[in-house]
CSV table of C-alpha atoms in Angstrom, one decimal:
chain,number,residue,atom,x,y,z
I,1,UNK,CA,190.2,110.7,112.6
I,2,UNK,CA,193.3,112.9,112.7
I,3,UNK,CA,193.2,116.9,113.5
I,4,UNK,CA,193.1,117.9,109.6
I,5,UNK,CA,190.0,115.8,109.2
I,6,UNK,CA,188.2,117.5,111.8
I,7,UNK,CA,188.9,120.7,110.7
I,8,UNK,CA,188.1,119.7,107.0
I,9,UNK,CA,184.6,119.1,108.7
I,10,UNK,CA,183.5,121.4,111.1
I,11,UNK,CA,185.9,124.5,110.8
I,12,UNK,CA,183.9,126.6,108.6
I,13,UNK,CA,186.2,129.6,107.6
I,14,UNK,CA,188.7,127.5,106.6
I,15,UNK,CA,186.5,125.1,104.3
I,16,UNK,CA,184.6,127.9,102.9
I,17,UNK,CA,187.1,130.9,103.3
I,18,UNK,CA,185.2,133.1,100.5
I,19,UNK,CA,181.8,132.9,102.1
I,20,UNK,CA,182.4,133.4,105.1
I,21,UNK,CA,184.9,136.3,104.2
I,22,UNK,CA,181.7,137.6,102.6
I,23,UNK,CA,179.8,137.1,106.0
I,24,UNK,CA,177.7,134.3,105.2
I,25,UNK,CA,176.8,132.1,108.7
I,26,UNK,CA,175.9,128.7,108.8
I,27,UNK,CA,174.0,127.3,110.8
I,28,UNK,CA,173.7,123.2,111.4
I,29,UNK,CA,170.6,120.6,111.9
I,30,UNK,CA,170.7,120.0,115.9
I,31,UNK,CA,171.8,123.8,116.8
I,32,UNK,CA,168.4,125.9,118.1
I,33,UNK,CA,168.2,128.8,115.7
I,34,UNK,CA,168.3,125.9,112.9
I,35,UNK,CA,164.8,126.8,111.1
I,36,UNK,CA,163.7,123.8,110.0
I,37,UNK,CA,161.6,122.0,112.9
I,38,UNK,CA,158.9,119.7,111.8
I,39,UNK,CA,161.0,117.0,110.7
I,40,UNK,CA,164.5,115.1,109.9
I,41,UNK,CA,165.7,116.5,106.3
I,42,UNK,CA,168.0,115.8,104.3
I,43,UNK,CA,170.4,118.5,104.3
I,44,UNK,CA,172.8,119.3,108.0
I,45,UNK,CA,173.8,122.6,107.2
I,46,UNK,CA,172.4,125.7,105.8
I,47,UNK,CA,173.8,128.8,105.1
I,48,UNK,CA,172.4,132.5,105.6
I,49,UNK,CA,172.3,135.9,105.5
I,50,UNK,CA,170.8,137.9,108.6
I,51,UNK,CA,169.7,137.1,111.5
I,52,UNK,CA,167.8,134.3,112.0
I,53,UNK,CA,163.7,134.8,111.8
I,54,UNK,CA,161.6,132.8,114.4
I,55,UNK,CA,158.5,132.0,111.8
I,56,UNK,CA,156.2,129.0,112.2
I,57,UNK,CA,154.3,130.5,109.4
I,58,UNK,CA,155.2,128.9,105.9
I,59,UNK,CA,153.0,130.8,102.8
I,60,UNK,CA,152.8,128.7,99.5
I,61,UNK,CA,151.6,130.0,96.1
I,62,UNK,CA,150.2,128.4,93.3
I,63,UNK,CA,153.3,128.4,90.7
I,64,UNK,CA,151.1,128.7,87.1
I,65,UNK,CA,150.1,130.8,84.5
I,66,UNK,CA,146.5,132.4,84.4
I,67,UNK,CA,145.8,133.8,88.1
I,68,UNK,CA,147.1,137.2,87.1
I,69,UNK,CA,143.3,138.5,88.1
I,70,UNK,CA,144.1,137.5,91.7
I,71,UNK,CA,147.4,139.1,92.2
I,72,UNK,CA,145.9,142.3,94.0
I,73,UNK,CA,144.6,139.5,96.9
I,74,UNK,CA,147.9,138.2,97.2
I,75,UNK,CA,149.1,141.5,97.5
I,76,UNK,CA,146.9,142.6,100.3
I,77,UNK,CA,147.2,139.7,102.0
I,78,UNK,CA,150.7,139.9,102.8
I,79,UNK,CA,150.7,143.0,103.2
I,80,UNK,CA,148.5,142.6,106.0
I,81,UNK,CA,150.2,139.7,107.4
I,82,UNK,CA,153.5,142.2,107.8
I,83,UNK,CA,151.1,145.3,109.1
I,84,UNK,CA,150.3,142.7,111.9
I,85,UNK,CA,153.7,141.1,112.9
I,86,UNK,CA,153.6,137.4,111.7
I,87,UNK,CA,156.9,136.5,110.5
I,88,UNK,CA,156.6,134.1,107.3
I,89,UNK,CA,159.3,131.5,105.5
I,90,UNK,CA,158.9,131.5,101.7
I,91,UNK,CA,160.4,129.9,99.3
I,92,UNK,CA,161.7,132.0,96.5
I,93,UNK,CA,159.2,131.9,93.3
I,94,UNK,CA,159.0,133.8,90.0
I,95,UNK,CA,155.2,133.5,89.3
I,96,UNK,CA,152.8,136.1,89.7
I,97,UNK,CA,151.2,135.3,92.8
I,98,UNK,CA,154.7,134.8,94.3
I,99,UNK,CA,155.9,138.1,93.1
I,100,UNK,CA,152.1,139.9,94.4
I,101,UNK,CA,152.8,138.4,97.8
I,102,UNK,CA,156.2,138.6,98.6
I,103,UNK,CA,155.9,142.3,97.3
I,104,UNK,CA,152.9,142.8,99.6
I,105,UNK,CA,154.8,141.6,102.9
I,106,UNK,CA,157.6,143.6,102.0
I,107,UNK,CA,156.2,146.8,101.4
I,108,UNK,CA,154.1,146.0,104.9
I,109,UNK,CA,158.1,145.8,106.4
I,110,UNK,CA,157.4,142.3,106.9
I,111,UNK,CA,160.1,140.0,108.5
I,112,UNK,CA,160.7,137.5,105.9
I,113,UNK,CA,162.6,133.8,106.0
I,114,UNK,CA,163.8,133.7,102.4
I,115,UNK,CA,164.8,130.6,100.6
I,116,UNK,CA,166.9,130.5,97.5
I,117,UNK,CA,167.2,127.9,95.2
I,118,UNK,CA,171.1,129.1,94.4
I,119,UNK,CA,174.2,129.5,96.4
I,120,UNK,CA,174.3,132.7,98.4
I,121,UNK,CA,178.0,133.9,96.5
I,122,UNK,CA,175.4,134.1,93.4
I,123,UNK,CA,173.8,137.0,95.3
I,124,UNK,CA,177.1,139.0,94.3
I,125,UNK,CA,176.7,138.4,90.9
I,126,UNK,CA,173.2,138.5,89.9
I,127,UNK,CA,171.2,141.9,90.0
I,128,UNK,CA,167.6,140.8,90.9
I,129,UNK,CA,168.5,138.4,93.6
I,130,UNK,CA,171.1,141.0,95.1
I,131,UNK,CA,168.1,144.0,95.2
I,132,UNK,CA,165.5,141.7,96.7
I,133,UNK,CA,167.9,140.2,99.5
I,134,UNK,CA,168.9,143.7,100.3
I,135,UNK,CA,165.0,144.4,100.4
I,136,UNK,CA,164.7,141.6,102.6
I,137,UNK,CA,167.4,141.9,104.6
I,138,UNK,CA,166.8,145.7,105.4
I,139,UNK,CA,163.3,144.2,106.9
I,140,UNK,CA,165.5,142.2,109.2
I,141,UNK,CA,164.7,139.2,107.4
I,142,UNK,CA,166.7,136.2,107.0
I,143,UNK,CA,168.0,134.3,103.5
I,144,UNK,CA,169.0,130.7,103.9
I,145,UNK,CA,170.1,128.7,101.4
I,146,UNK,CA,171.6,125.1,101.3
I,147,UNK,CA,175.5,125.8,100.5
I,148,UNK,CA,177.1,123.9,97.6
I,149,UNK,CA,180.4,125.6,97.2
I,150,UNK,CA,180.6,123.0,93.9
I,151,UNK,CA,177.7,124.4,92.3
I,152,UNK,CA,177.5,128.0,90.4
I,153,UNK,CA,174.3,129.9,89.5
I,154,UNK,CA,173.1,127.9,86.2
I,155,UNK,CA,173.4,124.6,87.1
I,156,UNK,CA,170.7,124.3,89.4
I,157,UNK,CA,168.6,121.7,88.5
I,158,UNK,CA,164.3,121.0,89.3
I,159,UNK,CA,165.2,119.1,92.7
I,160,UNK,CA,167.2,122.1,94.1
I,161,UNK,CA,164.2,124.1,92.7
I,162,UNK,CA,162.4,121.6,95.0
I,163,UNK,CA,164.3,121.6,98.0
I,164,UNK,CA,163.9,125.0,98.6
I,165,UNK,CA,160.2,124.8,98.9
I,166,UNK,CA,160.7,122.1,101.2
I,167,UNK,CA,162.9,123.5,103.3
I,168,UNK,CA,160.3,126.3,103.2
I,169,UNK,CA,157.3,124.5,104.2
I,170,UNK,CA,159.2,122.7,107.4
I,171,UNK,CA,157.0,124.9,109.7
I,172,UNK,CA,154.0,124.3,112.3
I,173,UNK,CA,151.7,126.4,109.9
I,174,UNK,CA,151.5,126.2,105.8
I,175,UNK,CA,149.1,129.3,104.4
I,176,UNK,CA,147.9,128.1,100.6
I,177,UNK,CA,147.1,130.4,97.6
I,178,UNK,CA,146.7,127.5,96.1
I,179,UNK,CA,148.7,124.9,95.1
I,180,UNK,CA,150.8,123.3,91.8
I,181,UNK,CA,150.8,120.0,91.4
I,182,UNK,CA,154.8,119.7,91.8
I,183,UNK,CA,154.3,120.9,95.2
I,184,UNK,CA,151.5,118.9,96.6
I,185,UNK,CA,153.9,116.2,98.5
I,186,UNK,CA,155.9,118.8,99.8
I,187,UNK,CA,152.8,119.9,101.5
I,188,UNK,CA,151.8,116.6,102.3
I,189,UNK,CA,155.2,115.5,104.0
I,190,UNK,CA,154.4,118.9,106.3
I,191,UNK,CA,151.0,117.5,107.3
I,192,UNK,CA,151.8,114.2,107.9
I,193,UNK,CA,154.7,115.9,110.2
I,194,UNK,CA,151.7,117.8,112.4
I,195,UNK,CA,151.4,120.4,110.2
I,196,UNK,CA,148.4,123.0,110.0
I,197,UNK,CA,146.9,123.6,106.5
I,198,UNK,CA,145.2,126.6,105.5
I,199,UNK,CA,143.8,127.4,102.8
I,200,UNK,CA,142.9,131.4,101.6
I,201,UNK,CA,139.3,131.2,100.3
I,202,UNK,CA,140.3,133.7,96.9
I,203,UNK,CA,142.3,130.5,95.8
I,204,UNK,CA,140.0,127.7,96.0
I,205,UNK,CA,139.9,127.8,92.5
I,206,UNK,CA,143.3,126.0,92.8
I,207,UNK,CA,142.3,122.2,92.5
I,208,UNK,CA,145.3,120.9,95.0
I,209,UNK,CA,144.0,123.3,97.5
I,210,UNK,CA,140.4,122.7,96.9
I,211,UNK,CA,141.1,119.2,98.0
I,212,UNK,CA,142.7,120.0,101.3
I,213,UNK,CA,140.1,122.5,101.9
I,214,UNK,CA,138.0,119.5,101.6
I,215,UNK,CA,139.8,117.3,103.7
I,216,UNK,CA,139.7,119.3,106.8
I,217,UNK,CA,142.0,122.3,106.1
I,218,UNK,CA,140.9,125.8,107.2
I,219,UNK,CA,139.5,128.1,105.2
I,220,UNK,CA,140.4,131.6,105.6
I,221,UNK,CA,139.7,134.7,104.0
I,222,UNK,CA,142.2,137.4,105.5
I,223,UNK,CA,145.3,137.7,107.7
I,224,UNK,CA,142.9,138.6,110.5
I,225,UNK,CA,141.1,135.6,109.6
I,226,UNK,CA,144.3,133.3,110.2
I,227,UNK,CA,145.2,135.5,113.1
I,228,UNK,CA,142.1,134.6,115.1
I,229,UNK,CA,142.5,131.0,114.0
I,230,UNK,CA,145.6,131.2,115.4
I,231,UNK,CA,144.4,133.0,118.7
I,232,UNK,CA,146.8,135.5,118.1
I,233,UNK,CA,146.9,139.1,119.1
I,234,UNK,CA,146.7,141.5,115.3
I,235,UNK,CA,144.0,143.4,114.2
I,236,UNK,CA,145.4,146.0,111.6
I,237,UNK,CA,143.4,146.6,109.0
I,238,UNK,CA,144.4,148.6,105.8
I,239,UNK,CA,141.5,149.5,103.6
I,240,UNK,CA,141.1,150.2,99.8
I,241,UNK,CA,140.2,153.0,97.7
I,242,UNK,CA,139.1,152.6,93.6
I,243,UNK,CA,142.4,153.3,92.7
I,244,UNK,CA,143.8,149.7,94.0
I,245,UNK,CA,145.7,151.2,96.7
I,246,UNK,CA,145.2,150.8,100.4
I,247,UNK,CA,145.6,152.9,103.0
I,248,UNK,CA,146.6,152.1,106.5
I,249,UNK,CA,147.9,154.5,109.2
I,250,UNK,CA,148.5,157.5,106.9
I,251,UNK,CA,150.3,155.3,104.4
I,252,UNK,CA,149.3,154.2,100.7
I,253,UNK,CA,150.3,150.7,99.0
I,254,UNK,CA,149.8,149.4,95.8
I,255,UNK,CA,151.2,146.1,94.0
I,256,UNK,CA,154.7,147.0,92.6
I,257,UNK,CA,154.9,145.1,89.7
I,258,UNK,CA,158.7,143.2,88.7
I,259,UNK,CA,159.8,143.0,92.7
């Protein structure tokens, strides 16, 4: 292996000049501030935005249509997972309980490791990824995403879709509401790695939950629920009104709708 092999390897600015003129880090497989821990993966070397989050709190969300009615208890419970501290890794997801929860945590200033499911140079070019990883970021959140200088946004295909929920999940704790089909070996690859399953008692509707709920898999009912499973210190509370807001130190939040 001569000297221009190596650097085509390991010297980063030079393989991926753009990037990292655009200040995206990378971060490889054995170094420490790598995020995913449970388990060997597939991919060596990530690349991100931020500074790195330390989360062993992965949140999951049931990915179909017709649980619009419990968007308001996604909401409130990441927004009270952010009100008390607990870091969380999500994958990047487009359905309504995704949106409700990710909007929740955010509003609650939540620190957030984000996973796309595109290459972080499409964060230049599309408008809805670029406002939510400045939302993110701004929260001192981290985005990671698997860098494929090769690949531009649009050709992205269901396994990439996939891997991002995967590389998501790769943490000591997984938090259901609920669960789609597509995703239920993701979850079980966690748990067979020594994974905790919870699962959030407003989603037990969800039949791939239900079953883990069955199996042995906590049931909880509020962040100060998985807090105290966790023996952890939190006990913020917000508290609603009629109006769907809640209130919590002086401060109003509702569900912002399109985040």
């Amino acid at each position: 292996m001569n000297e221009k092999t190596l650097l085509e390897v390991s010297n980063y600015p030079l393989m991926y000049k753009k990037a990292w003129d655009s200040y995206i880090g990378f971060v490889e497989k054995n170094d420490p501030l790598f995020p995913c821990a449970l388990d060997e993966n597939e991919v060596d070397v990530l690349s991100f935005f931020g500074l790195p989050v330390r989360s062993d709190t992965a949140v999951i969300c049931a990915s179909k249509k017709g649980l619009e009615y419990l968007q308001d208890e996604a909401y409130h419970f990441g927004l009270e997972l952010a009100l008390n501290e607990i870091p969380v890794s999500f994958g990047s997801g487009s359905s309504v309980i995704e949106k409700a929860f990710r909007t929740g945590f955010l509003d609650g200033e939540g620190q957030m490791e984000y996973y796309l499911d595109c290459g972080l140079m499409d964060v230049f070019t599309h408008v809805k990824i670029k406002r939510m990883c400045s939302v993110i970021l701004a929260r001192e959140g981290c985005i990671y995403s698997p860098f494929h200088p090769d690949k531009k946004c649009g050709t992205w295909k269901k396994e990439d879709v996939l891997l991002k929920e995967y590389l998501a999940t790769r943490k000591q704790n997984i938090i259901l509401l609920g669960l789609s089909e597509s995703r239920k070996d993701i979850v079980e690859s966690a748990l067979m790695s020594g994974a905790e399953i919870y699962v959030h008692s407003s989603f037990i509707s969800s039949f791939h939950a239900r079953i883990y709920a069955r199996e042995g898999a906590r049931i909880i009912t509020s962040a100060r629920d998985y807090i105290a499973a966790r023996q952890m210190h939190g006990d913020t509370l917000s508290y609603p009104d009629c109006r769907g807001y809640y209130h919590y130190n002086g401060r109003s939040y509702s569900l912002i709708r399109g985040l």
